[in-house]
Tab-separated table of N, CA, C and O in Angstrom:
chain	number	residue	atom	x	y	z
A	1	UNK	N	-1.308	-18.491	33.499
A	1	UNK	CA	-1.900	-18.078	34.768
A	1	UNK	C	-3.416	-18.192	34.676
A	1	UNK	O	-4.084	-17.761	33.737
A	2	UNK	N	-3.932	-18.879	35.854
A	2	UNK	CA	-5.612	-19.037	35.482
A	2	UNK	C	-6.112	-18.349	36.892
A	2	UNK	O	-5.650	-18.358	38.033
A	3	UNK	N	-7.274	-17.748	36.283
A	3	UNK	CA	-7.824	-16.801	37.703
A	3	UNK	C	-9.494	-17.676	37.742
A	3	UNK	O	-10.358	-18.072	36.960
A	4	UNK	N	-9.303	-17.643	38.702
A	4	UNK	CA	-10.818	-18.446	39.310
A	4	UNK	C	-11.850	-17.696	39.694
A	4	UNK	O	-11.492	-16.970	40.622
A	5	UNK	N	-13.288	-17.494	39.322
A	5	UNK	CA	-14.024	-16.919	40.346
A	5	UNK	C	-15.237	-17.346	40.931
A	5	UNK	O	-15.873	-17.901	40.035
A	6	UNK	N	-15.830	-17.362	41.916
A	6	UNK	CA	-16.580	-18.318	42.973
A	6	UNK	C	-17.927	-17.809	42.563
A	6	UNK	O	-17.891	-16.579	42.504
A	7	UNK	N	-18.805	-18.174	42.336
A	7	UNK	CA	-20.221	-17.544	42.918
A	7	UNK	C	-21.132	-18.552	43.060
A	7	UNK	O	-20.943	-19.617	42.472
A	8	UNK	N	-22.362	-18.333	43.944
A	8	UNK	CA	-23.470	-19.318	44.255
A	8	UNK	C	-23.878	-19.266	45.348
A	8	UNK	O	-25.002	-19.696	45.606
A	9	UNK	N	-22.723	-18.488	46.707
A	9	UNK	CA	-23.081	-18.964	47.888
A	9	UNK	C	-24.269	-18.234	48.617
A	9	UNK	O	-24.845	-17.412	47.904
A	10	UNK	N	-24.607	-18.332	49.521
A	10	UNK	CA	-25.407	-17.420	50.312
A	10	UNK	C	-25.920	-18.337	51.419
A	10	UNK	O	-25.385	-19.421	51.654
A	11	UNK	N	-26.922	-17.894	52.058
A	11	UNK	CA	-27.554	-18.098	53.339
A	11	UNK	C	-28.867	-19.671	52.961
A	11	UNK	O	-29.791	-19.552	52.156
A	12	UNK	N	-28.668	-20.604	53.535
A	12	UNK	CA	-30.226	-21.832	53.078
A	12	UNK	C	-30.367	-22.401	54.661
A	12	UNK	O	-29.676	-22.378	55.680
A	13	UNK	N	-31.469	-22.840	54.316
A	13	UNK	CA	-31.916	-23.574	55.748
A	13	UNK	C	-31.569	-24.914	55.693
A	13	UNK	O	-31.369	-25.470	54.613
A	14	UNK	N	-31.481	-25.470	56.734
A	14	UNK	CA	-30.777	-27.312	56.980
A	14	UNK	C	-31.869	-27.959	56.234
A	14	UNK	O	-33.040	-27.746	56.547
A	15	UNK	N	-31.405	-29.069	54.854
A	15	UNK	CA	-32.463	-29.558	54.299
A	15	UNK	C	-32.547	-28.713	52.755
A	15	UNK	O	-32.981	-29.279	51.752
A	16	UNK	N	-32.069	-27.302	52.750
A	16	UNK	CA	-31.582	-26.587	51.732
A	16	UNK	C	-30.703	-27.228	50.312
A	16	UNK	O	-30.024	-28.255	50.303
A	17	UNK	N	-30.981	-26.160	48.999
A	17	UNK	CA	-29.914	-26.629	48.396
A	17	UNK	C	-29.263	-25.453	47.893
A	17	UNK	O	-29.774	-24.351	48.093
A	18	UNK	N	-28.014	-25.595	47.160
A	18	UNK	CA	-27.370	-24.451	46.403
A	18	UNK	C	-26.386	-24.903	45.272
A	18	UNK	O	-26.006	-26.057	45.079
A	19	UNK	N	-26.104	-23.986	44.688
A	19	UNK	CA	-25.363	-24.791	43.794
A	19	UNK	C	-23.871	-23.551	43.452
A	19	UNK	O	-24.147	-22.373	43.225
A	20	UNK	N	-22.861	-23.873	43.461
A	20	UNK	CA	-21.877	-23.127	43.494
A	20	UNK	C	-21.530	-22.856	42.113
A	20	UNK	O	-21.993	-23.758	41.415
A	21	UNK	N	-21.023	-22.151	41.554
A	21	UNK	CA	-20.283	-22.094	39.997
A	21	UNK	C	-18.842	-21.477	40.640
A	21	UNK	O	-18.705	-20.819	41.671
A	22	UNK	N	-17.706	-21.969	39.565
A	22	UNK	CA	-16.443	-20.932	39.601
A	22	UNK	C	-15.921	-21.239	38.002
A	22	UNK	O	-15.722	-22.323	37.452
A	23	UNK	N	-15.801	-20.062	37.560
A	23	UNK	CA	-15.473	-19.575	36.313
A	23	UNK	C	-13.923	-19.680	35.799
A	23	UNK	O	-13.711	-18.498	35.528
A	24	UNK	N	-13.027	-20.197	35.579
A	24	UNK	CA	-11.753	-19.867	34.919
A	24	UNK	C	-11.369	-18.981	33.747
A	24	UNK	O	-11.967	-19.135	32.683
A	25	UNK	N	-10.581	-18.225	33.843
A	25	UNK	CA	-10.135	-17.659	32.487
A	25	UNK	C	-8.295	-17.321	32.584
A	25	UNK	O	-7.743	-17.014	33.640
A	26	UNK	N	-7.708	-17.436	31.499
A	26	UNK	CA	-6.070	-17.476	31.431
A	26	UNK	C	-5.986	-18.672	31.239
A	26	UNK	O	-4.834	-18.815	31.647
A	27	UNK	N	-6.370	-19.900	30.865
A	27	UNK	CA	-5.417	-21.356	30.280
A	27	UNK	C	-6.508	-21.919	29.468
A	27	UNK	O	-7.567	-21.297	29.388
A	28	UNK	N	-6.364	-22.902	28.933
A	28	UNK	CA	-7.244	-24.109	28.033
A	28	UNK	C	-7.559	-24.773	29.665
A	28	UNK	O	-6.887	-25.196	30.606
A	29	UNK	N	-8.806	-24.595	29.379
A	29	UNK	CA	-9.743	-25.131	31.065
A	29	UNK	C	-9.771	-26.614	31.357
A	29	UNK	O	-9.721	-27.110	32.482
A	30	UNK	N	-9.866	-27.347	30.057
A	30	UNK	CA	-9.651	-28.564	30.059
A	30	UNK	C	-8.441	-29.160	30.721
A	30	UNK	O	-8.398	-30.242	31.307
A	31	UNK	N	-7.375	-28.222	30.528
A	31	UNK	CA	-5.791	-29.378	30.861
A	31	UNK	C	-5.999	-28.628	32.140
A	31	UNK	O	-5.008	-27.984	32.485
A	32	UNK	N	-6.978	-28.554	32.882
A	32	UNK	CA	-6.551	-28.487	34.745
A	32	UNK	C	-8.155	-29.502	35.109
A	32	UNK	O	-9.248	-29.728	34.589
A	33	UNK	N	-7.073	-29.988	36.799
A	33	UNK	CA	-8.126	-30.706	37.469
A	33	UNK	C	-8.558	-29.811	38.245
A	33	UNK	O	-7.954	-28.758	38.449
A	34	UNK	N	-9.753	-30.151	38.817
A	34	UNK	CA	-10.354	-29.171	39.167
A	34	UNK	C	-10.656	-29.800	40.585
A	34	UNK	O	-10.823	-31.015	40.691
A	35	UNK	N	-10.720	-29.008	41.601
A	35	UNK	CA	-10.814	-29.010	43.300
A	35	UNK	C	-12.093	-27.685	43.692
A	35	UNK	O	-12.238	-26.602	43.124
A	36	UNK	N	-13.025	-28.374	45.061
A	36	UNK	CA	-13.426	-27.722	45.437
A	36	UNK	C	-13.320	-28.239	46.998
A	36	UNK	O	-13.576	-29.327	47.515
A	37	UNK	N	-12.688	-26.625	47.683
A	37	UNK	CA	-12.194	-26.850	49.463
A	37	UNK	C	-13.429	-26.081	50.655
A	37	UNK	O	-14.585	-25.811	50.331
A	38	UNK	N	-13.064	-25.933	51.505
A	38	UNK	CA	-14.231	-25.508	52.241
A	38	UNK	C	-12.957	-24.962	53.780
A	38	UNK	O	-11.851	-25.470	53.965
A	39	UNK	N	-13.405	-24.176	54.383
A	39	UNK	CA	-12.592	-23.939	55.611
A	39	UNK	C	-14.033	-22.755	56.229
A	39	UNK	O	-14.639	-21.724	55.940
A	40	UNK	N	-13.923	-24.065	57.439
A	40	UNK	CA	-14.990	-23.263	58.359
A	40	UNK	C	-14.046	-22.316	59.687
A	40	UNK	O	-12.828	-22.422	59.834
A	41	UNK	N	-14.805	-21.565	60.404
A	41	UNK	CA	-13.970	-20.809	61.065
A	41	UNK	C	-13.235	-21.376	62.401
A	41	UNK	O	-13.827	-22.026	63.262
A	42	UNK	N	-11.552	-20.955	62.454
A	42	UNK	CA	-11.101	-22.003	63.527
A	42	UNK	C	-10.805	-23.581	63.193
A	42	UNK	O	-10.371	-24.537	63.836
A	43	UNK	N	-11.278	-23.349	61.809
A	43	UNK	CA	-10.810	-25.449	61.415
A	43	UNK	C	-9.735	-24.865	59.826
A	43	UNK	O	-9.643	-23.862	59.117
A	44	UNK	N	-9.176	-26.097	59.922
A	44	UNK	CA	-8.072	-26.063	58.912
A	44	UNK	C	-9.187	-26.066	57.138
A	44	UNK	O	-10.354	-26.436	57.010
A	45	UNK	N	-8.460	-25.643	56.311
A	45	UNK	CA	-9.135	-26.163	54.783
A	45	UNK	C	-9.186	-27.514	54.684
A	45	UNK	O	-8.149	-28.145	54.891
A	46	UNK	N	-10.573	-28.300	54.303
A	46	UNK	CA	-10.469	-29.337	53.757
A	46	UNK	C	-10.948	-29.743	52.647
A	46	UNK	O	-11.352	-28.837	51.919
A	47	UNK	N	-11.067	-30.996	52.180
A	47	UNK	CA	-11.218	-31.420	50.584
A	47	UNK	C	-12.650	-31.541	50.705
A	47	UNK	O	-13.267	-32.054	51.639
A	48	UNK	N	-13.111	-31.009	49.651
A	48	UNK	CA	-14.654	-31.558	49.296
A	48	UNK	C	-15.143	-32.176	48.195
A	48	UNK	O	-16.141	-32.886	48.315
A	49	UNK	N	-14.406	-31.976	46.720
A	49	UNK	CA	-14.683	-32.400	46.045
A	49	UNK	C	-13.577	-32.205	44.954
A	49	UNK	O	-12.767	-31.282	44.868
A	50	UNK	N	-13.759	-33.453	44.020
A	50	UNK	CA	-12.325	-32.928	42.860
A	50	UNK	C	-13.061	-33.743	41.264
A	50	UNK	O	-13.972	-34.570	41.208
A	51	UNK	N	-12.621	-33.406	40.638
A	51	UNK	CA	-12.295	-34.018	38.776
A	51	UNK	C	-11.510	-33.601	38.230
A	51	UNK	O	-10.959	-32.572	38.619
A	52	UNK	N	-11.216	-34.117	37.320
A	52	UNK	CA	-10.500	-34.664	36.351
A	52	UNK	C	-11.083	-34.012	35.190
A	52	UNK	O	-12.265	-33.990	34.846
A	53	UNK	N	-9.498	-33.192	34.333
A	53	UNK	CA	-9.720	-32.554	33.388
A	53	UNK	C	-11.479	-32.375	32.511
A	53	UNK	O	-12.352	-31.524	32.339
A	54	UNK	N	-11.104	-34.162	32.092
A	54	UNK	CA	-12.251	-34.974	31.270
A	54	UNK	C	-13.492	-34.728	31.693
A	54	UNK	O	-14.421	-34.547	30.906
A	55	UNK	N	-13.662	-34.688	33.420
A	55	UNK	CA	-14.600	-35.229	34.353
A	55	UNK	C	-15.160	-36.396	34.402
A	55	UNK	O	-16.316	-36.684	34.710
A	56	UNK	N	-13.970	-37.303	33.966
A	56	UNK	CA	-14.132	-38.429	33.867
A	56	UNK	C	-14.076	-39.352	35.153
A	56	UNK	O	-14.475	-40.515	35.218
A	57	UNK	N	-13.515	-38.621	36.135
A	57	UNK	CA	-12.779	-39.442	37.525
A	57	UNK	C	-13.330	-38.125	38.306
A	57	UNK	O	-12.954	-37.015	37.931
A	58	UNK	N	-14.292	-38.279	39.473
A	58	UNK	CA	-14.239	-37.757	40.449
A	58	UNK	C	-14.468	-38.484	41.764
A	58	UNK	O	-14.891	-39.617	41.991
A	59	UNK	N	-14.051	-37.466	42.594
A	59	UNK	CA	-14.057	-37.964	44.163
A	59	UNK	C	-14.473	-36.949	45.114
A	59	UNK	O	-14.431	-35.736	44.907
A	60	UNK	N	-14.976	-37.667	46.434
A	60	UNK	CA	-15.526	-36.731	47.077
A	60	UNK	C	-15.034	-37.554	48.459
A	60	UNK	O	-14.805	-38.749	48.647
A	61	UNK	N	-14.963	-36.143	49.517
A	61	UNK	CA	-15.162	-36.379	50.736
A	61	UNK	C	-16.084	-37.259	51.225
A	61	UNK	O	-17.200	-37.196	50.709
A	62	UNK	N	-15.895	-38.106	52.134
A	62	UNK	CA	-17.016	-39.022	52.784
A	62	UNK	C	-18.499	-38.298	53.384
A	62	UNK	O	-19.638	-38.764	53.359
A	63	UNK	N	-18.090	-37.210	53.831
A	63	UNK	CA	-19.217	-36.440	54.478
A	63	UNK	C	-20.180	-35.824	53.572
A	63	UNK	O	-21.185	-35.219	53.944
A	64	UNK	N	-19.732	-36.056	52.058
A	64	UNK	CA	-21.126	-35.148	51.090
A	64	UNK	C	-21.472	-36.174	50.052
A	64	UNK	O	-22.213	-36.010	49.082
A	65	UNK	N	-20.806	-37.287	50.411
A	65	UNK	CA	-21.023	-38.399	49.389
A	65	UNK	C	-22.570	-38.436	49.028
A	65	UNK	O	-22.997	-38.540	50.179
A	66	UNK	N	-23.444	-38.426	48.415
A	66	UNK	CA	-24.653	-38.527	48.052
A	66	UNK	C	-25.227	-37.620	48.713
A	66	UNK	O	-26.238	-37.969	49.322
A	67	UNK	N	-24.701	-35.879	48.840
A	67	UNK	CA	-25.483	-35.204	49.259
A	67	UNK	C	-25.177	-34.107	48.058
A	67	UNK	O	-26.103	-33.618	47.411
A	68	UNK	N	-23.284	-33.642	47.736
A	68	UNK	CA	-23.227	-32.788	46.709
A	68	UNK	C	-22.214	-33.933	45.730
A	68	UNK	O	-21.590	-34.979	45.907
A	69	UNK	N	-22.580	-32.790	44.414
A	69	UNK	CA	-22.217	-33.639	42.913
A	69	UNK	C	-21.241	-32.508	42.236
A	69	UNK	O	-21.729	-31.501	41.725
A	70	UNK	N	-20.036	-32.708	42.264
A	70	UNK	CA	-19.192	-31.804	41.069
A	70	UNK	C	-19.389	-31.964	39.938
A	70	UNK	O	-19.760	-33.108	39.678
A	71	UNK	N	-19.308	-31.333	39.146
A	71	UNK	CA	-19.501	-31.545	37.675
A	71	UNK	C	-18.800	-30.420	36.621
A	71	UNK	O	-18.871	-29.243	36.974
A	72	UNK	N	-18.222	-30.690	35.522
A	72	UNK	CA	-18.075	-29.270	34.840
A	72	UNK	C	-18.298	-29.275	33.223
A	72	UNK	O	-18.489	-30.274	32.529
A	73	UNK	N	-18.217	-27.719	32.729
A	73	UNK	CA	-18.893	-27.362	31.347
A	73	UNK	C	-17.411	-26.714	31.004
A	73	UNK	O	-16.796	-25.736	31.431
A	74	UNK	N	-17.044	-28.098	29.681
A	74	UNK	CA	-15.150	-27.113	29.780
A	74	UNK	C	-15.380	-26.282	28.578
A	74	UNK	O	-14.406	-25.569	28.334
A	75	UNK	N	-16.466	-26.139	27.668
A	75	UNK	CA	-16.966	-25.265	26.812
A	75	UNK	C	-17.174	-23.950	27.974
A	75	UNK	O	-16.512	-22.913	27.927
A	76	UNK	N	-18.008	-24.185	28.786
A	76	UNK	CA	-18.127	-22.694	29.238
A	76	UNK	C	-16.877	-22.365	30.428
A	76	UNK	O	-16.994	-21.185	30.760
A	77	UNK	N	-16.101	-22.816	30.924
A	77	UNK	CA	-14.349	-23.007	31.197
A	77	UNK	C	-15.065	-23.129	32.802
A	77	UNK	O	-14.416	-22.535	33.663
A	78	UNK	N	-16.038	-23.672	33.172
A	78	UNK	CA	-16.831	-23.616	34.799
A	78	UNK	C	-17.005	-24.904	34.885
A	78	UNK	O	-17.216	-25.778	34.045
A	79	UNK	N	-16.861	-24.899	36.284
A	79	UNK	CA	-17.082	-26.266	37.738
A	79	UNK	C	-17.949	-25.799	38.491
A	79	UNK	O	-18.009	-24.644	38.914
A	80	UNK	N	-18.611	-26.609	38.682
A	80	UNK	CA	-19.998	-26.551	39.360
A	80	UNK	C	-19.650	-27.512	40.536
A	80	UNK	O	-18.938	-28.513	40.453
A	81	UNK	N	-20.430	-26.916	41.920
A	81	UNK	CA	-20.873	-27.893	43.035
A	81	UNK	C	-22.155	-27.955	43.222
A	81	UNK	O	-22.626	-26.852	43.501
A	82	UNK	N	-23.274	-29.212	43.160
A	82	UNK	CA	-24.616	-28.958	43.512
A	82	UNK	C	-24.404	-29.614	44.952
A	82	UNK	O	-23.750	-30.628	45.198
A	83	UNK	N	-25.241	-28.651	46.018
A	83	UNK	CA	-25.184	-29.219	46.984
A	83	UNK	C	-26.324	-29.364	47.632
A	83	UNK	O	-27.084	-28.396	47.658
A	84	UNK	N	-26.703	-30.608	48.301
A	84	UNK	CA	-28.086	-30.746	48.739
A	84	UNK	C	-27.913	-31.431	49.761
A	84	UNK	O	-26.932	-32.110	50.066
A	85	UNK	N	-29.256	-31.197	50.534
A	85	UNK	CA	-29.923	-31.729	51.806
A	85	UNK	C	-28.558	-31.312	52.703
A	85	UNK	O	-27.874	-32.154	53.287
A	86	UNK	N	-28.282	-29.870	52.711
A	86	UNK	CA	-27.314	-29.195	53.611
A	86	UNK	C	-27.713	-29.315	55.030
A	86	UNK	O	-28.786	-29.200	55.622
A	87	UNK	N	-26.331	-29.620	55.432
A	87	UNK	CA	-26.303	-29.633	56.944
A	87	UNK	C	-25.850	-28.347	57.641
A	87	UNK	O	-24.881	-27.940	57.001
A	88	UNK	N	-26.090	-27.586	58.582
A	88	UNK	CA	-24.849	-27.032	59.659
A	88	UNK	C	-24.120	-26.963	59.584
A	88	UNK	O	-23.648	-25.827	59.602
A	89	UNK	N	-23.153	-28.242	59.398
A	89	UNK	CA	-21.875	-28.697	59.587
A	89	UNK	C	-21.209	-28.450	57.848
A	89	UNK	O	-20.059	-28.715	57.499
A	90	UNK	N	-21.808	-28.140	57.371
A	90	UNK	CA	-21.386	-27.745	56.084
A	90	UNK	C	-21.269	-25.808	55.491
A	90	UNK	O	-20.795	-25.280	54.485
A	91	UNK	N	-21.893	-25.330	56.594
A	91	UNK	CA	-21.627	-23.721	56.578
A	91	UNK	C	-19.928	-23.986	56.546
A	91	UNK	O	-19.431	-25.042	56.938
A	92	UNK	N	-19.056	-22.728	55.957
A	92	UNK	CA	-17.729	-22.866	55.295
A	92	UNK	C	-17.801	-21.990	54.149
A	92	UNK	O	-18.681	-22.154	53.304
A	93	UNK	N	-16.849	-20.977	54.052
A	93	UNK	CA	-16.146	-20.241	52.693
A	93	UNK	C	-15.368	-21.647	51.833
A	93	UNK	O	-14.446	-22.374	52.204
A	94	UNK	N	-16.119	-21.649	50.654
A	94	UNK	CA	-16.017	-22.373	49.838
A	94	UNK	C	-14.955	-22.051	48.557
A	94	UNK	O	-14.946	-20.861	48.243
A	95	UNK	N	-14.226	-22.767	47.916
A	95	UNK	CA	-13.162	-22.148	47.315
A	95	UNK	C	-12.888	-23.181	46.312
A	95	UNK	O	-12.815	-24.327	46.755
A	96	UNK	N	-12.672	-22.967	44.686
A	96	UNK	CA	-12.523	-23.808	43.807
A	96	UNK	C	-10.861	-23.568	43.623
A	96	UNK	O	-10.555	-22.377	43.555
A	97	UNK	N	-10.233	-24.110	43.571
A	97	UNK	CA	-8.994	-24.395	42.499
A	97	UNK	C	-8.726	-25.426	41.609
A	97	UNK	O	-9.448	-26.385	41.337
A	98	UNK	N	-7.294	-25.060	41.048
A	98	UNK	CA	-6.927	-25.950	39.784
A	98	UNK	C	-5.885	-26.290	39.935
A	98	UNK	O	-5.237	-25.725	40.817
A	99	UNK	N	-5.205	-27.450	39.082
A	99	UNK	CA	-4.148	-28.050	38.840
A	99	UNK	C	-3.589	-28.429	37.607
A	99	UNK	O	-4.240	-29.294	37.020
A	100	UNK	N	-2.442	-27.984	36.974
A	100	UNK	CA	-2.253	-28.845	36.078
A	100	UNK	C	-2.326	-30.449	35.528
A	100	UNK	O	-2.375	-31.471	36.212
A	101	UNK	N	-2.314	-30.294	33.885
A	101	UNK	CA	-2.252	-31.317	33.808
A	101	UNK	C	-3.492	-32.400	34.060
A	101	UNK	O	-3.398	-33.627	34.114
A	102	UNK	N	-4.797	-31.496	34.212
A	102	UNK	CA	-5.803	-32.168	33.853
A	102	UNK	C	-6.364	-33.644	35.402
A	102	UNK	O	-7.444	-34.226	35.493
A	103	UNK	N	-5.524	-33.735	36.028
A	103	UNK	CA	-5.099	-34.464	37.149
A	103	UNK	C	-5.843	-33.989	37.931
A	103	UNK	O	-6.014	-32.773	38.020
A	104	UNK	N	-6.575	-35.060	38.829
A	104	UNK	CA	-7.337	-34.229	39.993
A	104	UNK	C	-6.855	-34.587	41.331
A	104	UNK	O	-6.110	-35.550	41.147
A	105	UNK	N	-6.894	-34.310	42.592
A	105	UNK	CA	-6.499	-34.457	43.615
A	105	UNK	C	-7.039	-33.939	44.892
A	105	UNK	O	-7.343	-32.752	45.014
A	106	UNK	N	-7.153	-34.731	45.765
A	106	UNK	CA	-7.673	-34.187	47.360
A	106	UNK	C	-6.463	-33.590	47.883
A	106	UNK	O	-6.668	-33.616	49.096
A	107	UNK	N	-5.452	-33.127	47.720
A	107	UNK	CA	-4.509	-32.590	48.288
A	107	UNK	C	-4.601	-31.338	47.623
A	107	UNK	O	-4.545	-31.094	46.418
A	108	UNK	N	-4.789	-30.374	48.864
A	108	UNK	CA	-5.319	-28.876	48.376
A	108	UNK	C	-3.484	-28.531	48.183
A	108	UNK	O	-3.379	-28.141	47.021
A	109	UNK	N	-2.339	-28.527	48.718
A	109	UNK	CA	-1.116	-28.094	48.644
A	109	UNK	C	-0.756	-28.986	46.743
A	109	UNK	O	0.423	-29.070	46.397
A	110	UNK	N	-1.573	-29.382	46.038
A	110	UNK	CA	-1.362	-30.020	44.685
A	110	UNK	C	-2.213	-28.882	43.580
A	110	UNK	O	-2.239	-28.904	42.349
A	111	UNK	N	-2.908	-27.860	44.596
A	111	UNK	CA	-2.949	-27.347	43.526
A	111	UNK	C	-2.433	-25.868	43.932
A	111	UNK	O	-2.276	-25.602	45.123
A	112	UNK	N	-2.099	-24.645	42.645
A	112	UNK	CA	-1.751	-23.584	42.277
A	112	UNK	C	-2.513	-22.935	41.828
A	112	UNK	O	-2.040	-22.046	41.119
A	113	UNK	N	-3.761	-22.963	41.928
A	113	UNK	CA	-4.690	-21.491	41.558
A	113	UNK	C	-5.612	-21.479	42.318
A	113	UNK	O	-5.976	-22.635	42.536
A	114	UNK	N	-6.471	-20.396	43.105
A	114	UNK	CA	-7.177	-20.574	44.215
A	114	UNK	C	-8.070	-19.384	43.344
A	114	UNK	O	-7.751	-18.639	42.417
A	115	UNK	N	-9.327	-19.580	44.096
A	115	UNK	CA	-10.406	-18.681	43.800
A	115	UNK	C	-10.518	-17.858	44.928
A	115	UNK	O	-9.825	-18.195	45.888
A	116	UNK	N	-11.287	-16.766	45.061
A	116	UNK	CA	-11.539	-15.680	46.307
A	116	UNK	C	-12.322	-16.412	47.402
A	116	UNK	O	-12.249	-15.900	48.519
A	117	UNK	N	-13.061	-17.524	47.273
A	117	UNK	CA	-13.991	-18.025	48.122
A	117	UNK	C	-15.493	-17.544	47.954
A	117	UNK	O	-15.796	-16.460	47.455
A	118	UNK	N	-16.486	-18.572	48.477
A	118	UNK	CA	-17.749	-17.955	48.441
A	118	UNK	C	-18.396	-18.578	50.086
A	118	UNK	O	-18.221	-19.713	50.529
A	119	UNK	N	-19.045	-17.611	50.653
A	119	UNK	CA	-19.531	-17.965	51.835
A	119	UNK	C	-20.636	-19.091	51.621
A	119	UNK	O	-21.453	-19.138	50.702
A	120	UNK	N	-20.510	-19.805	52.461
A	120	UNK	CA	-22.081	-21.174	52.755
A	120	UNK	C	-22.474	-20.478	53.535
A	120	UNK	O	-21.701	-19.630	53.983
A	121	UNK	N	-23.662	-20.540	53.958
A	121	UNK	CA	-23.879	-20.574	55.763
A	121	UNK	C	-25.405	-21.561	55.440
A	121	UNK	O	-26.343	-21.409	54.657
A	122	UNK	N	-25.083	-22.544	56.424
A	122	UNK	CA	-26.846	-23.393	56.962
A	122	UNK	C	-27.145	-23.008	58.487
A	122	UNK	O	-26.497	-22.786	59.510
A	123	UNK	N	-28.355	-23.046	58.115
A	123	UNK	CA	-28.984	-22.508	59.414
A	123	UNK	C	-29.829	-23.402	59.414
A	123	UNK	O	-30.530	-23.882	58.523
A	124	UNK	N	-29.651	-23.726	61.143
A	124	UNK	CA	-30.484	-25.135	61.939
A	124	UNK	C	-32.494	-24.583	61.639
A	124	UNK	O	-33.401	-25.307	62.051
């Protein structure tokens, strides 16, 4: 059983940056892929970012492509989101999970461990 926990978020202005952390503890951190989702209010959860056990393979949503960078430290068992030159449209409770098997995936129903969420908010 792996428990996730979120921190980083808070309040930035459009043009802002932040950088998210979420912590794992309960498995070898390495054998999960790692996902980060977003659900703004009134819109469904969607994908924002994912890797691979290794962090050898990642992918991102079209909309943060060269704006945020996943990355992770499987010594310190944490996934990181840096996110920059924030938009508006990117305010959203932010939420890391995992997957077995080291495998990463844009399909949030692929993974089984969810974190509590951390609030974004950009302001115009």
């Amino acid at each position: 059983q792996v428990q996730l926990v979120e921190s980083g978020g808070g309040l930035v202005q459009a043009g802002g940056s932040l950088r998210l952390s979420c912590t794992a503890s309960g498995g070898t951190f390495s054998f999960y892929g790692m996902g980060w989702f977003r659900q703004a209010p009134g819109k469904e959860r969607e994908f924002v970012a994912t890797i691979s056990g290794s962090g050898a393979i990642i992918d991102y949503t079209d909309s943060v492509k060269g704006r945020f960078a996943i990355s992770r430290d499987n010594a310190k068992n944490t996934v990181y989101l840096q996110m920059n030159t924030l938009k508006p449209e990117d305010t959203a409770v932010y939420y890391c999970a995992a997957r077995k098997f080291g495998v990463m995936s844009t399909n949030a129903k692929q993974y089984a461990y969810w974190g509590q969420g951390t609030q974004v908010t950009v302001s115009s």
